[in-house]
mmCIF file with all atom_site columns, C-alpha atoms in Angstrom:
data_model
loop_
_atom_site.group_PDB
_atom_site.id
_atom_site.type_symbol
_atom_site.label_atom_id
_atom_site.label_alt_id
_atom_site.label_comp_id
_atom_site.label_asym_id
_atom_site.label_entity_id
_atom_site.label_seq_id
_atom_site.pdbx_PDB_ins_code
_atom_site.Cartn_x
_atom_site.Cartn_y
_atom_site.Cartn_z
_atom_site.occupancy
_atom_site.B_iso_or_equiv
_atom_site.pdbx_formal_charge
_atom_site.auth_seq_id
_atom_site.auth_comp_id
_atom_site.auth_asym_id
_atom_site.auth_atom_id
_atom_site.pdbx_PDB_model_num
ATOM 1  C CA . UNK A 1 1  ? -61.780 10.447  40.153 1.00 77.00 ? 1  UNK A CA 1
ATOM 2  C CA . UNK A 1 2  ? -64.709 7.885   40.469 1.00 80.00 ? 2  UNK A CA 1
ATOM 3  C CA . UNK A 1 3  ? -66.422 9.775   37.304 1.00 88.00 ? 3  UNK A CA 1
ATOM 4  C CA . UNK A 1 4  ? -63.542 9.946   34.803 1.00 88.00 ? 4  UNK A CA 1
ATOM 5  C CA . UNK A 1 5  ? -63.698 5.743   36.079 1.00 88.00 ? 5  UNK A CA 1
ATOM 6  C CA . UNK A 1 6  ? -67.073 5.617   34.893 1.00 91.00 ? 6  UNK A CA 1
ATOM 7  C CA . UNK A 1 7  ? -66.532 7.496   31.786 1.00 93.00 ? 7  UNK A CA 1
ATOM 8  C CA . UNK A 1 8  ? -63.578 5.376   30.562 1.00 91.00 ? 8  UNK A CA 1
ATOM 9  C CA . UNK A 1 9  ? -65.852 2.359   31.392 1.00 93.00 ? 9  UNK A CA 1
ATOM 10 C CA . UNK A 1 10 ? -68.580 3.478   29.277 1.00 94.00 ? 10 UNK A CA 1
ATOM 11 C CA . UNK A 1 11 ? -66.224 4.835   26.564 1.00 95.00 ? 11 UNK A CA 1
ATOM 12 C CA . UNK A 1 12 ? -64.520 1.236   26.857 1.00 95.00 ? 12 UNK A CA 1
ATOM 13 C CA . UNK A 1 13 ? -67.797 -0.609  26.481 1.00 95.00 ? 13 UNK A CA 1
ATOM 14 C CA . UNK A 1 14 ? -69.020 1.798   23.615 1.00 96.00 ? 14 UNK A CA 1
ATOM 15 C CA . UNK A 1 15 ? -65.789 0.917   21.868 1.00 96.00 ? 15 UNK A CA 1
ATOM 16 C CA . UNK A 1 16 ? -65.887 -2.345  22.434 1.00 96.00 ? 16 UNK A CA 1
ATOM 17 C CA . UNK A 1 17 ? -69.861 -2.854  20.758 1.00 97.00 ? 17 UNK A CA 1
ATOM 18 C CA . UNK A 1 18 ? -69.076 -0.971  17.793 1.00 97.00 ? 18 UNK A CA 1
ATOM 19 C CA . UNK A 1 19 ? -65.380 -3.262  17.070 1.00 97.00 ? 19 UNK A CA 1
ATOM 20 C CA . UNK A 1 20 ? -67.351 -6.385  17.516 1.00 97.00 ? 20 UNK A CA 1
ATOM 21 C CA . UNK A 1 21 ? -70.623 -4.598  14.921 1.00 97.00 ? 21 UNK A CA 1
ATOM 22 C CA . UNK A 1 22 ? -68.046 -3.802  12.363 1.00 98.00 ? 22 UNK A CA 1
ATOM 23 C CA . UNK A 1 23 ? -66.332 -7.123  12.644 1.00 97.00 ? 23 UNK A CA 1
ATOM 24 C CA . UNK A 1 24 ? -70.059 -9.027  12.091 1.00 97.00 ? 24 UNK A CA 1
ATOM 25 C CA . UNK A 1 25 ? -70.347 -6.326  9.051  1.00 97.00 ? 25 UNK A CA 1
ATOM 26 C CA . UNK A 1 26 ? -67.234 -7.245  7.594  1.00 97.00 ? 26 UNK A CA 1
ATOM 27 C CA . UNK A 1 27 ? -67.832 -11.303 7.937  1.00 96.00 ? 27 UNK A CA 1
ATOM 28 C CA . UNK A 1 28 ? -71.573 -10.493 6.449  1.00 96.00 ? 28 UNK A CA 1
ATOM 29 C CA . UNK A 1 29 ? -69.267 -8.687  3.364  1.00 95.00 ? 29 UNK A CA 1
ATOM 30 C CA . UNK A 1 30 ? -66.570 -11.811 3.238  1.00 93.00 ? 30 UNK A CA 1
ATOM 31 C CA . UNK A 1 31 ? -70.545 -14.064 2.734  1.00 94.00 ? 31 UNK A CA 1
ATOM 32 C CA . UNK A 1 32 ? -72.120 -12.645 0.378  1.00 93.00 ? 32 UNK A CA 1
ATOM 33 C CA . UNK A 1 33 ? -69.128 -12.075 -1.477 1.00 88.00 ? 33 UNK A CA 1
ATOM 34 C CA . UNK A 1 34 ? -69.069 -15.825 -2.025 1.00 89.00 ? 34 UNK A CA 1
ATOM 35 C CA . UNK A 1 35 ? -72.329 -15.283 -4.071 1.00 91.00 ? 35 UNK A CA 1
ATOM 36 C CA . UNK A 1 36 ? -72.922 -13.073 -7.306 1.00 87.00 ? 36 UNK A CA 1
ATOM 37 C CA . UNK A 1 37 ? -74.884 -10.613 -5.363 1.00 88.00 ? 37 UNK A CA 1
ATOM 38 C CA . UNK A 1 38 ? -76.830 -7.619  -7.167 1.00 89.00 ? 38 UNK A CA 1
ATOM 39 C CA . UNK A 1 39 ? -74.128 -4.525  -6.965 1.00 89.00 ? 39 UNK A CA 1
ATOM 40 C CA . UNK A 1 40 ? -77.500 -2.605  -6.833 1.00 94.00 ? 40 UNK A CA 1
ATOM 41 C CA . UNK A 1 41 ? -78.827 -4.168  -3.575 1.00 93.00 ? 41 UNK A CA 1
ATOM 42 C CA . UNK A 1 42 ? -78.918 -1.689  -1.149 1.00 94.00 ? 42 UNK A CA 1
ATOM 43 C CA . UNK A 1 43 ? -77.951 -3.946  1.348  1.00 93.00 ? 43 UNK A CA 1
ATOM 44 C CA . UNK A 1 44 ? -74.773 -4.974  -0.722 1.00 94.00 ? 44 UNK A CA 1
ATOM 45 C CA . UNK A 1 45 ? -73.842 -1.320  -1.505 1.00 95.00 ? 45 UNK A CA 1
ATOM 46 C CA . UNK A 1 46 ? -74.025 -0.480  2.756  1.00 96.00 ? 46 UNK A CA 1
ATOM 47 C CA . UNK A 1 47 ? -71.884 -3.507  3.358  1.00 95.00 ? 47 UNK A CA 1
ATOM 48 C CA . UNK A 1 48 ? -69.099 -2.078  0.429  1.00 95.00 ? 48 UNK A CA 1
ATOM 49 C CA . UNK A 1 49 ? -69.328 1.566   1.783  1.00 96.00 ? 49 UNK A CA 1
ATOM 50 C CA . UNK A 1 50 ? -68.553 0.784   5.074  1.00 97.00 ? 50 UNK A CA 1
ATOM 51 C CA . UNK A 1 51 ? -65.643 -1.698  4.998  1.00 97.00 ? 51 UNK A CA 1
ATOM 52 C CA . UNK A 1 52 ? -64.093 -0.535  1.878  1.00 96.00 ? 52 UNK A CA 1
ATOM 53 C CA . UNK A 1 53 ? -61.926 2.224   3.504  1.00 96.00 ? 53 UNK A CA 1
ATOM 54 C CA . UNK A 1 54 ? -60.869 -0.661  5.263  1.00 96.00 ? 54 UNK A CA 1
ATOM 55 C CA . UNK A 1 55 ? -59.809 -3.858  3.210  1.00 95.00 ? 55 UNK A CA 1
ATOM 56 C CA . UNK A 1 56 ? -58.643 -1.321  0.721  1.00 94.00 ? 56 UNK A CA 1
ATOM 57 C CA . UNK A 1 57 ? -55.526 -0.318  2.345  1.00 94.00 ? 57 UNK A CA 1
ATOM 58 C CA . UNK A 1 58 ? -55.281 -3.779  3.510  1.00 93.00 ? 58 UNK A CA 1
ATOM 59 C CA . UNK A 1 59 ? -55.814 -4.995  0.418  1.00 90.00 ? 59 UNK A CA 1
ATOM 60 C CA . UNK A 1 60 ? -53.032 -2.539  -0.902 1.00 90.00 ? 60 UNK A CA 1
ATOM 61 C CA . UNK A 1 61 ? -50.444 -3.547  1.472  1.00 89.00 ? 61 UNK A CA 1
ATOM 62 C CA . UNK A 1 62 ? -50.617 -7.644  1.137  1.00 86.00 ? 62 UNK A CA 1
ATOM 63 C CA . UNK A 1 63 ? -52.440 -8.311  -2.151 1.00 76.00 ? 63 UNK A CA 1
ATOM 64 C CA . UNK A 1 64 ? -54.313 -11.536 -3.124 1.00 73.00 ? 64 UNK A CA 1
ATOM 65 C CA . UNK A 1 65 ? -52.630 -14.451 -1.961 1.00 71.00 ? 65 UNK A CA 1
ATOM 66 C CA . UNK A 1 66 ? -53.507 -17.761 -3.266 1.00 71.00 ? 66 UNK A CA 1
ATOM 67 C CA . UNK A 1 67 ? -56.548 -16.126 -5.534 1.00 76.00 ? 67 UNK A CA 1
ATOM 68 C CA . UNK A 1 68 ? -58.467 -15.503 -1.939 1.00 84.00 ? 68 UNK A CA 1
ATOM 69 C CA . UNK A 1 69 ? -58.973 -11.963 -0.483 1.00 85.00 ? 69 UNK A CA 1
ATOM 70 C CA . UNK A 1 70 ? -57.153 -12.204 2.811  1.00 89.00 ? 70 UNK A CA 1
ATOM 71 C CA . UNK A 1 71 ? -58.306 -8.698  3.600  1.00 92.00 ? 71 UNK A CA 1
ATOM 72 C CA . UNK A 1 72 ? -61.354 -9.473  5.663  1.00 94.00 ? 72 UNK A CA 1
ATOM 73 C CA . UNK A 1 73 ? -59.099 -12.181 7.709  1.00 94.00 ? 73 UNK A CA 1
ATOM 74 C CA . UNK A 1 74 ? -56.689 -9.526  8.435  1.00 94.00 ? 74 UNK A CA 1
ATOM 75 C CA . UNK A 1 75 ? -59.178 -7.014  9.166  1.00 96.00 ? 75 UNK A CA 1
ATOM 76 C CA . UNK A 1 76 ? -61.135 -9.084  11.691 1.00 97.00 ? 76 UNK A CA 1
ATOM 77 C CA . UNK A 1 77 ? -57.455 -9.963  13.464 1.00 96.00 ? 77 UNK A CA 1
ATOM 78 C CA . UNK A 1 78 ? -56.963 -6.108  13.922 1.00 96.00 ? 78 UNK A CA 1
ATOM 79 C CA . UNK A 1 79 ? -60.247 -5.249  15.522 1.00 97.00 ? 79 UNK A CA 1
ATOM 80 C CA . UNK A 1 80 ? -59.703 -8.728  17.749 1.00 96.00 ? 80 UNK A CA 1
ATOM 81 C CA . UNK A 1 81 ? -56.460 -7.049  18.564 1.00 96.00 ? 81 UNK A CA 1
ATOM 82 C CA . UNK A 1 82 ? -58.168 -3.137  19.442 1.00 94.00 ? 82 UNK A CA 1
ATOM 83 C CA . UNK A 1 83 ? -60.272 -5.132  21.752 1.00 94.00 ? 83 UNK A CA 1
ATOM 84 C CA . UNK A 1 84 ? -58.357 -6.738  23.747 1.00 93.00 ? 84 UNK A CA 1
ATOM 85 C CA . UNK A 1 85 ? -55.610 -3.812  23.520 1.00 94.00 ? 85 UNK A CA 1
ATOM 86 C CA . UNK A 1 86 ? -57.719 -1.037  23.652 1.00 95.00 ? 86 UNK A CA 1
ATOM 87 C CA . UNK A 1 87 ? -60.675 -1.839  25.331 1.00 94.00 ? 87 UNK A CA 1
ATOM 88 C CA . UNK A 1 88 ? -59.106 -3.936  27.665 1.00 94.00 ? 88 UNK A CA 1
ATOM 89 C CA . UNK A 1 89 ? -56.548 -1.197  28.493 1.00 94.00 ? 89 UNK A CA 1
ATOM 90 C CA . UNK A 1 90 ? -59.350 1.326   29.069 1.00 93.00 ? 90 UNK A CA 1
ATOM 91 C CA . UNK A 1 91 ? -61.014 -0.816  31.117 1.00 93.00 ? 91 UNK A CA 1
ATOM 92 C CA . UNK A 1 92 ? -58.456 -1.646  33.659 1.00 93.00 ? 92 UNK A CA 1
ATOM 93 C CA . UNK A 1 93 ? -57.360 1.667   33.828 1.00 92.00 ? 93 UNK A CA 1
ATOM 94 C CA . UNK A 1 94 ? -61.176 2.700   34.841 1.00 91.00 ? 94 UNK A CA 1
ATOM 95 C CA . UNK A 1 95 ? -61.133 0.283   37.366 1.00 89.00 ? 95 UNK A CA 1
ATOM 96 C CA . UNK A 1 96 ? -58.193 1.573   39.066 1.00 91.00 ? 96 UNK A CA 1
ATOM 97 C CA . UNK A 1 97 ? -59.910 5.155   39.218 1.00 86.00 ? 97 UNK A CA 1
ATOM 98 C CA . UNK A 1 98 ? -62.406 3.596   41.046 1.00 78.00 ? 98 UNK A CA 1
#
């Protein structure tokens, strides 16, 4: 039982580096939208592939409020949520394997 432990500790901690990554990629989006960046940056064109299927459906769902995006607010909230939910979840249930 120890090994399906371990393996729901690793998963947990995998999980739990790639939430807090996309939730640094989304406030790095929410920046440098404040600026006029180049749409043909490369750097600006990774940052809108990856959250877009994101803050789009958000987007969808609440709108603009007050003229501001909310979307990346609202998206950081749910990945704060999936970690202490989720990863917290998986990791007390590893522990108990143990």
């Amino acid at each position: 039982m120890f090994v399906l432990g371990n393996v729901l500790q690793g998963t947990a901690t995998v999980l739990d580096t790639v939430l807090w990554l996309y939730m640094w990629v989304i406030i790095a989006r929410a920046l440098i939208s404040w600026v006029n960046p180049d749409p043909w940056n490369p750097i600006v064109q990774f940052l809108e592939r990856v959250t877009e299927p994101v803050l789009t459906p958000i987007r969808r769902l609440i709108g603009w409020r007050m003229g501001m995006d909310l979307s990346p607010m609202i998206a950081i909230l749910i990945l704060v949520f999936l970690q202490y939910a989720v990863v917290q979840s998986l990791r007390d249930i590893a522990l108990r394997m143990h």
